[in-house]
PDB file of C-alpha atoms in Angstrom:
ATOM      1  CA  UNK A 282     -16.718   6.380  -9.903  1.00 66.00           C
ATOM      2  CA  UNK A 283     -14.390   8.840  -7.821  1.00 72.00           C
ATOM      3  CA  UNK A 284     -16.249   7.758  -4.226  1.00 78.00           C
ATOM      4  CA  UNK A 285     -15.864   3.649  -4.822  1.00 80.00           C
ATOM      5  CA  UNK A 286     -12.095   4.514  -5.236  1.00 77.00           C
ATOM      6  CA  UNK A 287     -11.860   6.632  -2.096  1.00 82.00           C
ATOM      7  CA  UNK A 288     -13.637   4.165  -0.274  1.00 85.00           C
ATOM      8  CA  UNK A 289     -12.285   1.267  -2.038  1.00 85.00           C
ATOM      9  CA  UNK A 290      -8.721   2.357  -0.494  1.00 84.00           C
ATOM     10  CA  UNK A 291      -9.961   3.861   3.324  1.00 88.00           C
ATOM     11  CA  UNK A 292     -11.689  -0.068   4.133  1.00 90.00           C
ATOM     12  CA  UNK A 293      -8.539  -1.734   1.947  1.00 90.00           C
ATOM     13  CA  UNK A 294      -6.002   0.278   4.378  1.00 87.00           C
ATOM     14  CA  UNK A 295      -7.974  -0.010   7.131  1.00 91.00           C
ATOM     15  CA  UNK A 296      -8.005  -4.131   6.832  1.00 91.00           C
ATOM     16  CA  UNK A 297      -4.861  -4.658   6.062  1.00 89.00           C
ATOM     17  CA  UNK A 298      -3.537  -2.946   9.312  1.00 89.00           C
ATOM     18  CA  UNK A 299      -6.064  -4.648  11.020  1.00 91.00           C
ATOM     19  CA  UNK A 300      -3.929  -7.679   9.663  1.00 89.00           C
ATOM     20  CA  UNK A 301      -1.131  -6.151  11.541  1.00 86.00           C
ATOM     21  CA  UNK A 302      -2.442  -6.103  14.875  1.00 86.00           C
ATOM     22  CA  UNK A 303      -2.244  -8.745  17.841  1.00 81.00           C
ATOM     23  CA  UNK A 304      -4.640  -9.276  20.563  1.00 75.00           C
ATOM     24  CA  UNK A 305      -1.475  -9.035  22.952  1.00 71.00           C
ATOM     25  CA  UNK A 306      -4.211 -11.454  25.506  1.00 73.00           C
ATOM     26  CA  UNK A 307      -3.940 -14.373  22.816  1.00 65.00           C
ATOM     27  CA  UNK A 308       0.049 -14.117  23.016  1.00 64.00           C
ATOM     28  CA  UNK A 309       2.258 -15.231  25.625  1.00 74.00           C
ATOM     29  CA  UNK A 310       5.132 -14.673  23.153  1.00 79.00           C
ATOM     30  CA  UNK A 311       5.135 -12.553  20.613  1.00 80.00           C
ATOM     31  CA  UNK A 312       7.058 -12.403  17.465  1.00 84.00           C
ATOM     32  CA  UNK A 313       5.489 -10.346  14.792  1.00 85.00           C
ATOM     33  CA  UNK A 314       8.008 -11.725  12.120  1.00 88.00           C
ATOM     34  CA  UNK A 315       6.440 -14.529  11.781  1.00 89.00           C
ATOM     35  CA  UNK A 316       3.019 -12.809  12.526  1.00 88.00           C
ATOM     36  CA  UNK A 317       3.758 -10.735   9.500  1.00 90.00           C
ATOM     37  CA  UNK A 318       4.534 -13.778   7.312  1.00 91.00           C
ATOM     38  CA  UNK A 319       1.364 -15.635   8.702  1.00 91.00           C
ATOM     39  CA  UNK A 320      -0.825 -12.472   7.520  1.00 92.00           C
ATOM     40  CA  UNK A 321       1.590 -11.619   3.913  1.00 93.00           C
ATOM     41  CA  UNK A 322      -0.769 -13.076   1.256  1.00 94.00           C
ATOM     42  CA  UNK A 323      -3.735 -11.509   2.588  1.00 94.00           C
ATOM     43  CA  UNK A 324      -2.086  -8.276   3.875  1.00 93.00           C
ATOM     44  CA  UNK A 325      -0.975  -7.912   0.339  1.00 92.00           C
ATOM     45  CA  UNK A 326      -4.336  -8.713  -1.406  1.00 92.00           C
ATOM     46  CA  UNK A 327      -5.576  -5.744   0.790  1.00 91.00           C
ATOM     47  CA  UNK A 328      -3.171  -3.507  -0.438  1.00 88.00           C
ATOM     48  CA  UNK A 329      -3.366  -4.492  -4.051  1.00 88.00           C
ATOM     49  CA  UNK A 330      -7.374  -3.907  -4.176  1.00 88.00           C
ATOM     50  CA  UNK A 331      -7.758  -0.487  -4.256  1.00 85.00           C
ATOM     51  CA  UNK A 332      -5.538  -0.399  -7.324  1.00 81.00           C
ATOM     52  CA  UNK A 333      -7.928  -3.001  -8.946  1.00 82.00           C
ATOM     53  CA  UNK A 334     -11.022  -1.056  -8.436  1.00 82.00           C
ATOM     54  CA  UNK A 335      -8.957   2.110  -9.672  1.00 78.00           C
ATOM     55  CA  UNK A 336      -7.964   0.272 -12.666  1.00 75.00           C
ATOM     56  CA  UNK A 337     -11.212  -0.918 -13.735  1.00 77.00           C
ATOM     57  CA  UNK A 338     -12.964   2.503 -12.807  1.00 74.00           C
ATOM     58  CA  UNK A 339     -10.799   3.913 -15.586  1.00 68.00           C
ATOM     59  CA  UNK A 340      -8.080   5.217 -13.476  1.00 64.00           C
ATOM     60  CA  UNK A 341      -5.976   4.362 -15.831  1.00 60.00           C
ATOM     61  CA  UNK A 342      -8.157   5.728 -19.182  1.00 60.00           C
ATOM     62  CA  UNK A 343      -7.739   8.749 -17.004  1.00 64.00           C
ATOM     63  CA  UNK A 344      -3.681   9.032 -17.648  1.00 63.00           C
ATOM     64  CA  UNK A 345      -2.869  11.365 -20.435  1.00 61.00           C
ATOM     65  CA  UNK A 346       0.408  12.291 -21.749  1.00 62.00           C
ATOM     66  CA  UNK A 347       0.279  15.076 -19.890  1.00 64.00           C
ATOM     67  CA  UNK A 348       0.398  12.758 -16.625  1.00 64.00           C
ATOM     68  CA  UNK A 349       3.929  13.205 -15.048  1.00 68.00           C
ATOM     69  CA  UNK A 350       6.142  10.957 -15.227  1.00 68.00           C
ATOM     70  CA  UNK A 351       7.021  11.092 -11.438  1.00 67.00           C
ATOM     71  CA  UNK A 352       3.291  10.317 -10.913  1.00 69.00           C
ATOM     72  CA  UNK A 353       3.178   7.547 -13.022  1.00 71.00           C
ATOM     73  CA  UNK A 354       5.820   5.060 -11.350  1.00 74.00           C
ATOM     74  CA  UNK A 355       4.519   6.410  -8.501  1.00 74.00           C
ATOM     75  CA  UNK A 356       1.320   5.262  -9.377  1.00 76.00           C
ATOM     76  CA  UNK A 357       3.213   1.497 -10.778  1.00 79.00           C
ATOM     77  CA  UNK A 358       5.184   1.080  -7.395  1.00 81.00           C
ATOM     78  CA  UNK A 359       1.937   1.364  -5.381  1.00 81.00           C
ATOM     79  CA  UNK A 360       0.100  -1.240  -7.950  1.00 84.00           C
ATOM     80  CA  UNK A 361       3.304  -3.449  -8.180  1.00 89.00           C
ATOM     81  CA  UNK A 362       4.509  -3.756  -4.197  1.00 89.00           C
ATOM     82  CA  UNK A 363       1.149  -5.561  -3.134  1.00 91.00           C
ATOM     83  CA  UNK A 364       1.613  -8.248  -6.211  1.00 91.00           C
ATOM     84  CA  UNK A 365       5.528  -9.237  -5.370  1.00 93.00           C
ATOM     85  CA  UNK A 366       5.085  -8.708  -1.596  1.00 92.00           C
ATOM     86  CA  UNK A 367       1.935 -11.534  -1.576  1.00 92.00           C
ATOM     87  CA  UNK A 368       4.250 -13.973  -4.779  1.00 94.00           C
ATOM     88  CA  UNK A 369       7.593 -14.192  -2.058  1.00 94.00           C
ATOM     89  CA  UNK A 370       8.079 -14.508   1.276  1.00 92.00           C
ATOM     90  CA  UNK A 371      11.696 -13.399   1.152  1.00 93.00           C
ATOM     91  CA  UNK A 372      12.913 -11.389   3.614  1.00 92.00           C
ATOM     92  CA  UNK A 373      15.468  -9.284   1.776  1.00 94.00           C
ATOM     93  CA  UNK A 374      12.864  -8.536  -0.842  1.00 93.00           C
ATOM     94  CA  UNK A 375      10.042  -7.779   1.772  1.00 91.00           C
ATOM     95  CA  UNK A 376      12.919  -5.412   3.011  1.00 91.00           C
ATOM     96  CA  UNK A 377      13.368  -3.163  -0.471  1.00 92.00           C
ATOM     97  CA  UNK A 378       9.281  -3.376  -0.728  1.00 89.00           C
ATOM     98  CA  UNK A 379       9.302  -1.811   2.053  1.00 86.00           C
ATOM     99  CA  UNK A 380      12.007   1.244   1.470  1.00 90.00           C
ATOM    100  CA  UNK A 381      10.203   1.112  -2.028  1.00 83.00           C
ATOM    101  CA  UNK A 382       6.371   1.943  -1.204  1.00 82.00           C
ATOM    102  CA  UNK A 383       8.007   4.326   1.511  1.00 84.00           C
ATOM    103  CA  UNK A 384       9.912   6.719  -1.012  1.00 85.00           C
ATOM    104  CA  UNK A 385       6.846   6.490  -2.765  1.00 81.00           C
ATOM    105  CA  UNK A 386       4.268   7.988   0.141  1.00 78.00           C
ATOM    106  CA  UNK A 387       6.855  10.678   0.587  1.00 84.00           C
ATOM    107  CA  UNK A 388       7.202  11.400  -2.642  1.00 79.00           C
ATOM    108  CA  UNK A 389       3.208  12.206  -2.522  1.00 75.00           C
ATOM    109  CA  UNK A 390       3.270  13.470   0.653  1.00 77.00           C
ATOM    110  CA  UNK A 391       5.645  16.317  -0.596  1.00 80.00           C
ATOM    111  CA  UNK A 392       4.098  16.556  -4.320  1.00 75.00           C
ATOM    112  CA  UNK A 393       1.204  17.853  -2.254  1.00 70.00           C
ATOM    113  CA  UNK A 394       2.702  20.307   0.499  1.00 77.00           C
ATOM    114  CA  UNK A 395       4.507  21.754  -2.823  1.00 73.00           C
ATOM    115  CA  UNK A 396       1.602  21.786  -4.388  1.00 66.00           C
ATOM    116  CA  UNK A 397      -0.099  23.103  -1.486  1.00 62.00           C
ATOM    117  CA  UNK A 398       2.220  26.193  -1.309  1.00 63.00           C
ATOM    118  CA  UNK A 399       2.422  26.609  -5.238  1.00 62.00           C
ATOM    119  CA  UNK A 400      -1.634  27.322  -4.361  1.00 62.00           C
ATOM    120  CA  UNK A 401      -1.561  29.302  -1.370  1.00 59.00           C
ATOM    121  CA  UNK A 402      -2.109  26.650   0.832  1.00 56.00           C
ATOM    122  CA  UNK A 403      -0.986  25.491   4.129  1.00 52.00           C
ATOM    123  CA  UNK A 404      -0.391  22.288   2.571  1.00 45.00           C
TER     124      UNK A 404
END
């Protein structure tokens, strides 16, 4: 279960980032916004896949009353951002999604850093 979830996260992130890259040799003019909106749906699908795999492998059943609310909110945002991003091409909404996604990633990193310091490690 855990290997499959971690594998899904790794492969999906690689594929999502690969969609964002552009072969500069084939383009005379580069419009990154236009490119993003062309690949938006598959990009967000790749971001959602690991959460679908995690949920189907029993990830949600491992959440209990002792799970911190911040963890649950972070997981919900990480799942909802790609779903909403794939559904709507509104530029302002996409901006809000980037901010929410970035904040949740920072929260995860700061939490892991805090756990590392609390356990005597460096992060």
